[in-house]
Coordinates of C-alpha atoms and ligand atoms in Angstrom, one line a residue:
X1 CA 162.7 -43.0 218.1
X2 CA 161.2 -39.9 216.5
X3 CA 162.3 -36.7 218.3
X4 CA 166.0 -37.6 218.5
X5 CA 166.7 -35.5 215.4
X6 CA 164.5 -33.8 212.8
X7 CA 166.5 -35.0 209.9
X8 CA 170.0 -36.5 209.4
X9 CA 172.2 -35.6 206.4
X10 CA 174.4 -38.5 205.4
X11 CA 177.8 -37.1 204.1
X12 CA 178.9 -40.2 202.2
X13 CA 178.1 -42.5 199.3
X14 CA 177.8 -46.2 198.4
X15 CA 177.1 -49.0 200.9
X16 CA 177.8 -47.0 204.0
X17 CA 175.4 -44.2 203.0
X18 CA 172.8 -46.9 202.5
X19 CA 173.7 -48.5 205.8
X20 CA 173.1 -45.2 207.7
X21 CA 170.0 -44.5 205.7
X22 CA 168.6 -47.8 206.8
X23 CA 169.2 -47.1 210.5
X24 CA 167.5 -43.7 210.1
X25 CA 164.5 -45.2 208.4
X26 CA 164.0 -47.8 211.1
X27 CA 164.3 -45.1 213.7
X28 CA 161.7 -42.9 212.0
X29 CA 164.2 -40.2 211.2
X30 CA 164.1 -38.6 207.7
X31 CA 167.5 -38.5 206.0
X32 CA 169.1 -36.5 203.2
X33 CA 171.5 -38.1 200.7
X34 CA 174.2 -36.1 199.1
X35 CA 175.9 -37.0 195.8
X36 CA 178.3 -36.0 193.1
X37 CA 177.2 -35.6 189.5
X38 CA 178.8 -39.1 188.9
X39 CA 176.5 -40.6 191.5
X40 CA 173.1 -39.3 190.4
X41 CA 172.0 -42.8 189.7
X42 CA 173.6 -44.4 192.7
X43 CA 171.5 -46.6 195.0
X44 CA 171.9 -44.3 198.1
X45 CA 170.3 -41.6 196.0
X46 CA 167.6 -43.7 194.5
X47 CA 166.4 -44.9 197.9
X48 CA 166.8 -41.6 199.6
X49 CA 164.0 -39.6 201.2
X50 CA 165.6 -36.5 199.5
X51 CA 168.9 -35.8 197.9
X52 CA 171.2 -32.9 197.0
X53 CA 173.9 -32.8 194.4
X54 CA 177.0 -31.4 196.0
X55 CA 179.5 -31.1 193.1
X56 CA 181.4 -32.8 190.3
X57 CA 182.9 -36.3 190.4
X58 CA 186.2 -35.7 192.1
X59 CA 185.8 -36.3 195.9
X60 CA 187.6 -33.1 196.8
X61 CA 184.8 -31.2 194.9
X62 CA 181.9 -33.2 196.3
X63 CA 182.2 -35.6 199.2
X64 CA 185.0 -33.6 200.7
X65 CA 183.4 -30.2 199.9
X66 CA 182.6 -28.9 203.3
X67 CA 180.8 -25.7 202.2
X68 CA 178.5 -27.7 199.8
X69 CA 177.7 -30.3 202.5
X70 CA 176.9 -27.7 205.1
X71 CA 174.7 -25.8 202.6
X72 CA 172.9 -29.0 201.7
X73 CA 172.2 -29.5 205.4
X74 CA 170.9 -25.9 205.8
X75 CA 168.6 -26.0 202.8
X76 CA 167.1 -29.3 203.7
X77 CA 166.6 -28.5 207.4
X78 CA 168.9 -31.3 208.7
X79 CA 170.0 -30.9 212.3
X80 CA 172.6 -33.6 212.4
X81 CA 175.3 -35.1 210.0
X82 CA 176.5 -38.7 209.9
X83 CA 179.9 -38.9 208.2
X84 CA 180.1 -42.7 207.6
X85 CA 183.7 -43.8 207.2
X86 CA 186.4 -42.3 205.0
X87 CA 185.9 -38.8 203.5
X88 CA 185.2 -36.3 206.3
X89 CA 184.6 -38.8 209.1
X90 CA 187.9 -38.2 210.8
X91 CA 188.3 -34.5 209.9
X92 CA 188.2 -32.5 213.2
X93 CA 187.8 -29.2 211.3
X94 CA 184.7 -30.5 209.7
X95 CA 183.3 -31.7 213.0
X96 CA 184.1 -28.2 214.4
X97 CA 182.3 -26.5 211.5
X98 CA 179.2 -28.8 211.8
X99 CA 178.9 -27.8 215.4
X100 CA 179.6 -24.1 214.7
X101 CA 176.6 -24.2 212.3
X102 CA 174.4 -25.4 215.2
X103 CA 174.2 -29.0 213.9
X104 CA 175.2 -32.2 215.6
X105 CA 178.1 -34.2 214.4
X106 CA 177.3 -37.9 214.9
X107 CA 180.6 -39.0 216.2
X108 CA 183.2 -38.1 218.9
X109 CA 184.2 -34.6 220.0
X110 CA 186.4 -32.7 217.6
X111 CA 189.1 -32.7 220.3
X112 CA 189.2 -36.5 220.4
X113 CA 189.2 -36.8 216.6
X114 CA 192.1 -34.4 216.5
X115 CA 194.0 -36.3 219.3
X116 CA 193.6 -39.7 217.7
X117 CA 194.3 -38.4 214.2
X118 CA 197.8 -37.7 215.4
X119 CA 199.1 -41.2 216.0
X120 CA 201.9 -39.9 218.2
X121 CA 199.4 -38.0 220.4
X122 CA 197.2 -41.0 220.4
X123 CA 200.0 -43.3 221.6
X124 CA 201.1 -40.8 224.3
X125 CA 197.5 -40.5 225.6
X126 CA 196.9 -44.3 225.6
X127 CA 200.2 -45.0 227.4
X128 CA 199.3 -42.5 230.1
X129 CA 196.0 -44.3 230.6
X130 CA 197.7 -47.7 231.0
X131 CA 197.1 -49.1 227.6
X132 CA 200.2 -51.2 226.4
X133 CA 202.0 -50.0 223.3
X134 CA 204.3 -51.5 220.6
X135 CA 207.9 -50.6 221.8
X136 CA 209.4 -47.7 220.0
X137 CA 210.3 -44.0 220.0
X138 CA 208.9 -41.8 222.7
X139 CA 207.0 -39.5 220.3
X140 CA 208.3 -37.8 217.2
X141 CA 211.7 -38.6 215.9
X142 CA 213.7 -35.4 215.3
X143 CA 216.6 -36.8 213.4
X144 CA 218.0 -39.8 211.7
X145 CA 220.5 -40.1 214.5
X146 CA 217.7 -40.4 217.0
X147 CA 216.1 -43.0 214.8
X148 CA 219.3 -45.0 214.9
X149 CA 219.6 -44.9 218.7
X150 CA 215.9 -46.0 219.2
X151 CA 216.3 -48.7 216.6
X152 CA 219.4 -50.1 218.3
X153 CA 217.5 -50.0 221.6
X154 CA 214.3 -51.9 220.5
X155 CA 216.2 -54.1 218.0
X156 CA 215.7 -54.6 214.2
X157 CA 213.5 -54.9 212.2
X158 CA 211.8 -51.5 212.8
X159 CA 209.1 -49.5 211.2
X160 CA 209.1 -45.8 210.5
X161 CA 205.5 -44.5 210.6
X162 CA 203.9 -41.2 209.7
X163 CA 202.2 -39.4 212.6
X164 CA 199.4 -38.4 210.2
X165 CA 199.3 -41.9 208.6
X166 CA 196.3 -43.7 207.2
X167 CA 195.5 -46.3 204.6
X168 CA 198.9 -47.9 205.2
X169 CA 200.8 -45.0 203.6
X170 CA 203.9 -43.4 205.0
X171 CA 205.1 -46.7 206.6
X172 CA 208.5 -48.2 205.8
X173 CA 210.4 -51.2 207.3
X174 CA 214.1 -51.3 208.0
X175 CA 215.3 -54.9 208.5
X176 CA 218.8 -53.9 209.4
X177 CA 220.8 -50.7 210.3
X178 CA 221.9 -50.3 206.6
X179 CA 218.2 -49.9 205.6
X180 CA 217.3 -47.2 208.2
X181 CA 218.5 -44.3 206.1
X182 CA 216.3 -45.1 203.2
X183 CA 213.2 -46.1 205.3
X184 CA 213.6 -42.7 207.1
X185 CA 213.7 -40.6 203.9
X186 CA 211.0 -42.6 202.0
X187 CA 208.5 -42.7 204.9
X188 CA 209.0 -38.9 205.4
X189 CA 208.7 -38.1 201.7
X190 CA 205.5 -40.3 201.4
X191 CA 204.0 -38.7 204.5
X192 CA 204.7 -35.2 203.2
X193 CA 203.1 -36.0 199.8
X194 CA 200.1 -37.8 201.2
X195 CA 199.4 -35.8 204.4
X196 CA 201.3 -32.6 204.1
X197 CA 203.0 -33.5 207.4
X198 CA 206.3 -35.4 207.6
X199 CA 206.4 -36.0 211.3
X200 CA 207.4 -39.7 211.8
X201 CA 207.9 -42.1 214.7
X202 CA 209.5 -45.5 215.1
X203 CA 208.0 -48.9 216.2
X204 CA 209.5 -52.3 216.5
X205 CA 208.3 -54.2 213.5
X206 CA 206.5 -57.3 214.7
X207 CA 207.3 -60.3 212.6
X208 CA 204.1 -62.4 213.2
X209 CA 201.4 -60.4 214.8
X210 CA 197.7 -60.5 214.4
X211 CA 195.6 -57.4 214.0
X212 CA 193.0 -57.4 216.7
X213 CA 190.8 -54.4 217.3
X214 CA 188.2 -53.7 220.0
X215 CA 184.8 -52.0 219.2
X216 CA 183.8 -49.5 221.9
X217 CA 180.8 -47.2 222.4
X218 CA 180.6 -44.4 225.0
X219 CA 177.7 -42.1 225.8
X220 CA 177.8 -38.5 227.0
X221 CA 177.1 -39.6 230.6
X222 CA 180.3 -41.4 231.4
X223 CA 179.2 -45.0 230.4
X224 CA 181.6 -46.9 228.2
X225 CA 181.1 -50.5 226.9
X226 CA 182.9 -52.7 224.4
X227 CA 181.4 -55.0 221.8
X228 CA 184.3 -57.4 221.7
X229 CA 187.1 -57.8 219.2
X230 CA 187.5 -58.2 215.4
X231 CA 190.4 -60.1 213.9
X232 CA 191.5 -58.1 210.8
X233 CA 194.8 -59.9 210.2
X234 CA 194.0 -60.7 206.5
X235 CA 195.5 -57.7 204.9
X236 CA 197.2 -56.8 201.6
X237 CA 199.4 -53.7 201.7
X238 CA 198.2 -53.0 205.2
X239 CA 194.6 -52.9 203.9
X240 CA 192.0 -55.3 205.3
X241 CA 190.3 -57.8 203.1
X242 CA 188.4 -60.2 205.4
X243 CA 187.5 -59.8 209.1
X244 CA 186.1 -62.1 211.8
X245 CA 184.4 -61.7 215.1
X246 CA 185.6 -63.0 217.4
X247 CA 189.2 -63.7 216.9
X248 CA 190.2 -67.4 216.5
X249 CA 193.3 -66.6 218.5
X250 CA 192.1 -65.2 221.8
X251 CA 190.1 -66.4 224.7
X252 CA 187.1 -65.0 226.4
X253 CA 189.3 -64.1 229.4
X254 CA 191.7 -62.2 227.1
X255 CA 188.8 -60.3 225.6
X256 CA 187.4 -59.4 229.0
X257 CA 190.8 -58.2 230.3
X258 CA 191.5 -56.1 227.2
X259 CA 188.0 -54.7 227.3
X260 CA 188.3 -53.7 230.9
X261 CA 191.6 -51.9 230.3
X262 CA 190.2 -50.1 227.3
X263 CA 186.8 -49.1 228.6
X264 CA 188.5 -47.7 231.8
X265 CA 190.9 -45.7 229.7
X266 CA 188.2 -44.2 227.5
X267 CA 186.0 -43.3 230.5
X268 CA 189.0 -41.3 231.9
X269 CA 189.5 -39.7 228.6
X270 CA 185.8 -38.7 228.5
X271 CA 185.4 -40.2 225.0
X272 CA 182.0 -40.2 223.4
X273 CA 180.3 -42.2 220.6
X274 CA 181.8 -45.1 218.6
X275 CA 185.5 -45.9 218.4
X276 CA 187.9 -48.7 217.6
X277 CA 191.2 -49.4 219.2
X278 CA 193.6 -51.3 217.0
X279 CA 196.2 -53.6 218.5
X280 CA 198.9 -55.9 217.3
X281 CA 198.8 -59.2 219.1
X282 CA 201.8 -61.5 219.3
X283 CA 203.2 -63.9 221.9
X284 CA 200.1 -63.4 224.1
X285 CA 200.6 -59.6 224.3
X286 CA 198.4 -56.8 223.0
X287 CA 200.1 -53.6 221.8
X288 CA 198.1 -50.5 220.8
X289 CA 198.8 -49.0 217.3
X290 CA 196.0 -46.5 216.7
X291 CA 192.4 -45.5 217.4
X292 CA 189.8 -44.9 214.7
X293 CA 187.2 -42.3 215.9
X294 CA 184.4 -43.4 213.6
X295 CA 182.3 -46.4 212.4
X296 CA 184.6 -49.0 210.7
X297 CA 184.0 -50.8 207.4
X298 CA 184.0 -54.1 209.3
X299 CA 181.4 -53.1 211.9
X300 CA 178.8 -55.6 210.7
X301 CA 180.7 -58.6 212.1
X302 CA 180.3 -57.1 215.5
X303 CA 176.7 -56.3 214.9
X304 CA 175.9 -59.9 214.0
X305 CA 177.7 -61.4 217.0
X306 CA 176.3 -58.9 219.6
X307 CA 172.9 -58.3 218.0
X308 CA 173.3 -54.6 218.1
X309 CA 172.8 -51.8 215.5
X310 CA 175.9 -49.7 216.0
X311 CA 174.7 -46.9 213.8
X312 CA 171.5 -46.6 215.8
X313 CA 173.6 -46.5 219.0
X314 CA 175.7 -43.7 217.4
X315 CA 172.6 -41.7 216.6
X316 CA 171.0 -42.2 220.0
X317 CA 174.3 -41.2 221.8
X318 CA 174.8 -38.1 219.6
X319 CA 171.3 -37.0 220.6
X320 CA 172.3 -37.2 224.2
X321 CA 170.6 -40.5 225.2
X322 CA 172.3 -42.8 227.7
X323 CA 173.5 -46.2 226.6
X324 CA 170.9 -47.8 228.9
X325 CA 172.8 -51.1 229.4
X326 CA 176.1 -52.1 230.8
X327 CA 178.9 -54.5 229.9
X328 CA 177.2 -57.6 231.5
X329 CA 174.2 -57.1 229.2
X330 CA 176.4 -57.5 226.1
X331 CA 176.4 -61.1 224.9
X332 CA 178.6 -62.7 222.2
X333 CA 176.7 -65.2 220.1
X334 CA 178.4 -67.4 217.5
X335 CA 180.9 -66.3 214.9
X336 CA 180.7 -63.8 212.0
X337 CA 183.0 -63.3 208.9
X338 CA 183.0 -60.4 206.4
X339 CA 184.5 -60.5 202.9
X340 CA 185.2 -57.1 201.3
X341 CA 184.4 -57.5 197.6
X342 CA 186.1 -55.0 195.4
X343 CA 185.9 -54.0 191.7
X344 CA 189.5 -55.2 191.2
X345 CA 191.2 -57.8 189.1
X346 CA 191.7 -60.7 191.6
X347 CA 195.2 -61.4 190.3
X348 CA 196.7 -57.9 189.7
X349 CA 194.4 -55.8 192.0
X350 CA 194.0 -53.2 189.2
X351 CA 190.6 -51.4 189.6
X352 CA 187.9 -52.6 187.2
X353 CA 185.2 -49.9 187.1
X354 CA 182.4 -50.3 184.6
X355 CA 178.9 -51.6 183.9
X356 CA 177.5 -54.3 186.1
X357 CA 175.2 -56.1 183.6
X358 CA 173.8 -58.5 186.2
X359 CA 173.9 -58.6 190.0
X360 CA 172.7 -61.4 192.3
X361 CA 173.3 -61.3 196.0
X362 CA 173.3 -64.5 198.1
X363 CA 170.7 -64.9 200.8
X364 CA 169.4 -67.4 203.3
X365 CA 169.9 -67.9 207.1
X366 CA 172.7 -65.8 208.6
X367 CA 173.7 -64.0 205.4
X368 CA 173.9 -60.2 205.1
X369 CA 175.0 -58.2 202.0
X370 CA 175.8 -54.5 202.5
X371 CA 176.1 -53.2 199.0
X372 CA 174.9 -50.4 196.8
X373 CA 175.2 -52.4 193.6
X374 CA 172.3 -53.2 191.2
X375 CA 171.9 -54.7 187.7
X376 CA 172.7 -52.0 185.2
X377 CA 174.8 -49.9 187.7
X378 CA 178.0 -48.4 186.3
X379 CA 180.8 -48.5 189.0
X380 CA 182.4 -45.1 188.7
X381 CA 186.2 -44.9 188.5
X382 CA 186.5 -42.0 191.0
X383 CA 186.1 -43.6 194.3
X384 CA 187.1 -46.5 196.5
X385 CA 186.8 -49.9 194.7
X386 CA 184.8 -51.7 197.4
X387 CA 181.4 -52.7 195.9
X388 CA 180.0 -55.1 198.5
X389 CA 180.5 -56.5 201.9
X390 CA 179.3 -60.1 202.4
X391 CA 178.8 -61.0 206.0
X392 CA 177.8 -64.3 207.4
X393 CA 176.9 -65.4 211.0
X394 CA 176.6 -68.9 212.4
X395 CA 176.8 -70.6 215.8
X396 CA 180.4 -71.7 215.3
X397 CA 183.4 -70.6 213.2
X398 CA 183.4 -73.9 211.2
X399 CA 179.7 -73.3 210.3
X400 CA 180.4 -69.6 209.4
X401 CA 183.1 -70.8 207.0
X402 CA 180.8 -73.3 205.4
X403 CA 178.1 -70.5 205.1
X404 CA 180.6 -68.1 203.6
X405 CA 181.8 -70.7 201.0
X406 CA 178.2 -71.3 199.8
X407 CA 177.4 -67.6 199.9
X408 CA 180.4 -66.7 197.8
X409 CA 179.4 -69.4 195.3
X410 CA 175.9 -67.9 195.0
X411 CA 177.2 -64.3 194.6
X412 CA 177.1 -63.1 190.9
X413 CA 178.5 -59.8 189.7
X414 CA 178.5 -59.9 185.9
X415 CA 180.2 -57.5 183.6
X416 CA 183.3 -56.5 185.7
X417 CA 186.0 -58.5 187.4
X418 CA 185.8 -58.6 191.2
X419 CA 187.8 -60.1 194.0
X420 CA 185.1 -62.8 194.6
X421 CA 187.4 -65.6 193.3
X422 CA 190.2 -64.5 195.6
X423 CA 187.9 -64.7 198.6
X424 CA 186.9 -68.2 197.5
X425 CA 190.5 -69.2 197.4
X426 CA 191.1 -67.8 200.9
X427 CA 188.1 -69.7 202.3
X428 CA 189.6 -72.9 201.0
X429 CA 193.0 -72.4 202.4
X430 CA 193.9 -74.8 205.3
X431 CA 195.6 -72.0 207.2
X432 CA 192.5 -69.9 207.1
X433 CA 190.3 -72.9 208.1
X434 CA 192.7 -73.5 211.1
X435 CA 192.5 -69.8 212.1
X436 CA 196.3 -70.0 211.8
X437 CA 197.4 -66.7 210.2
X438 CA 199.2 -63.5 210.9
X439 CA 199.1 -60.1 209.2
X440 CA 201.8 -61.3 206.8
X441 CA 200.0 -64.5 205.6
X442 CA 197.8 -63.1 202.9
X443 CA 200.5 -61.3 201.0
X444 CA 202.5 -64.6 200.7
X445 CA 199.3 -66.5 199.8
X446 CA 198.5 -64.0 197.1
X447 CA 202.0 -64.0 195.8
X448 CA 202.2 -67.8 195.8
X449 CA 199.4 -68.1 193.2
Ligands
ADP1 P1 197.1 -47.1 208.9 O1 196.5 -46.0 209.7 O2 197.9 -46.5 207.7 O3 196.1 -48.1 208.5 P2 198.1 -48.6 211.1 O4 199.0 -48.1 212.2 O5 196.7 -48.9 211.5 O6 198.2 -47.7 209.8 O7 198.8 -50.0 210.6 C1 198.2 -50.7 209.5 C2 198.7 -52.1 209.4 O8 200.2 -52.1 209.3 C3 198.5 -52.9 210.7 O9 197.2 -53.5 210.7 C4 199.6 -53.9 210.6 O10 199.2 -54.9 209.6 C5 200.7 -53.1 210.0 N1 201.6 -52.6 211.1 C6 201.4 -51.5 211.8 N2 202.4 -51.3 212.8 C7 203.1 -52.4 212.7 C8 204.2 -52.9 213.5 N3 204.8 -52.2 214.5 N4 204.7 -54.2 213.2 C9 204.2 -54.9 212.2 N5 203.2 -54.5 211.4 C10 202.6 -53.3 211.7

């Protein structure tokens, strides 16, 4: 695969920086790690071909420091940048600047990143392409009165959501008309504080949906395929904790139908590279909520089931290569589950940074651990608390559950508290085993213990 790019700079840290580095190495492409002063001993730096320090611990001064990252690319002779997820991955200005510097941004076009980053624009675009939406306001709400009218039309409960939203922030439910006033002001205030943009819209609040998302990949030659769905309904505070591929709730025919709608829409949009369309699924209906224009944390479950390296595909496509296969070539084999292990107290969810005195990862058939941890590593307090993703793959869902249980039991992270015990409890829950859960199940389960 040499010749695609001279060298790729990986503008991220932790497990995802390692993940991208691994793809580059297998493709014979040298890569550059960047790091903050707090991450000088991090695994993504220790395993790097070369590395550049880009600033002090705070992310805004390092992993979000565009000037430092572009300088690092220039001085190391990198000709492409992979942003991973989080940080600058969905920042259209960054993608623009990368291209203005004559480098390739490994991701979608800045115009598509910008469009999908505005959830109102994203919904408008998807609706015009025939993708079903959650019922709600037709674009931005301009006044509380308008919110009242739309809420009365779609029926309570309703959700006020930030156009610039992300990470579950700027989202408030009103269960009845009396609560709308407060949901309106709180959502707007939160959106203003978190995103500097208080534009909001309204959606019907679904009481028992599943979160089902579709992985897509498009090349620059008009070919679009999908790699099936992931069920990410196990969430706490709108944040995913455990994901599965495929969803225990939908059939092969439903996957094919949704896939056909989505790939046709993205082909018309001229979308390029990896993307994920997120849907809520209830009463047999899919309703689009947003699109992520990047690699997702939970991409490994798709990789295991489809036998594809999604990062490699992103790199090939960014270099201008055609996909080289079509939808009928994509096979779905068995079932995969991912647990996101965080450095958090499993009861209170307070972050628990600190020294990992011993680390032992599970192994064996069908087990994958994506982590940058090692014995003697000090988890810094400055960044996201996810420390490992444990992914298992097996012929059936029941076997995947058995494999996940035994892998969780083997997993040892000594010195700091982690959410491993919580995942063990989830894997033992009868509702989980039955695949019988909605996006609201986990919060009740956590609260009930
Ligand atoms: P963010 O970008 O902040 O993650 P999303 O729009 O992706 O926001 O929504 C995050 C989660 O919030 C969803 O996975 C789902 O659990 C919940 N959610 C979003 N919209 C609705 C809705 N209309 N009804 C019920 N739950 C919703």
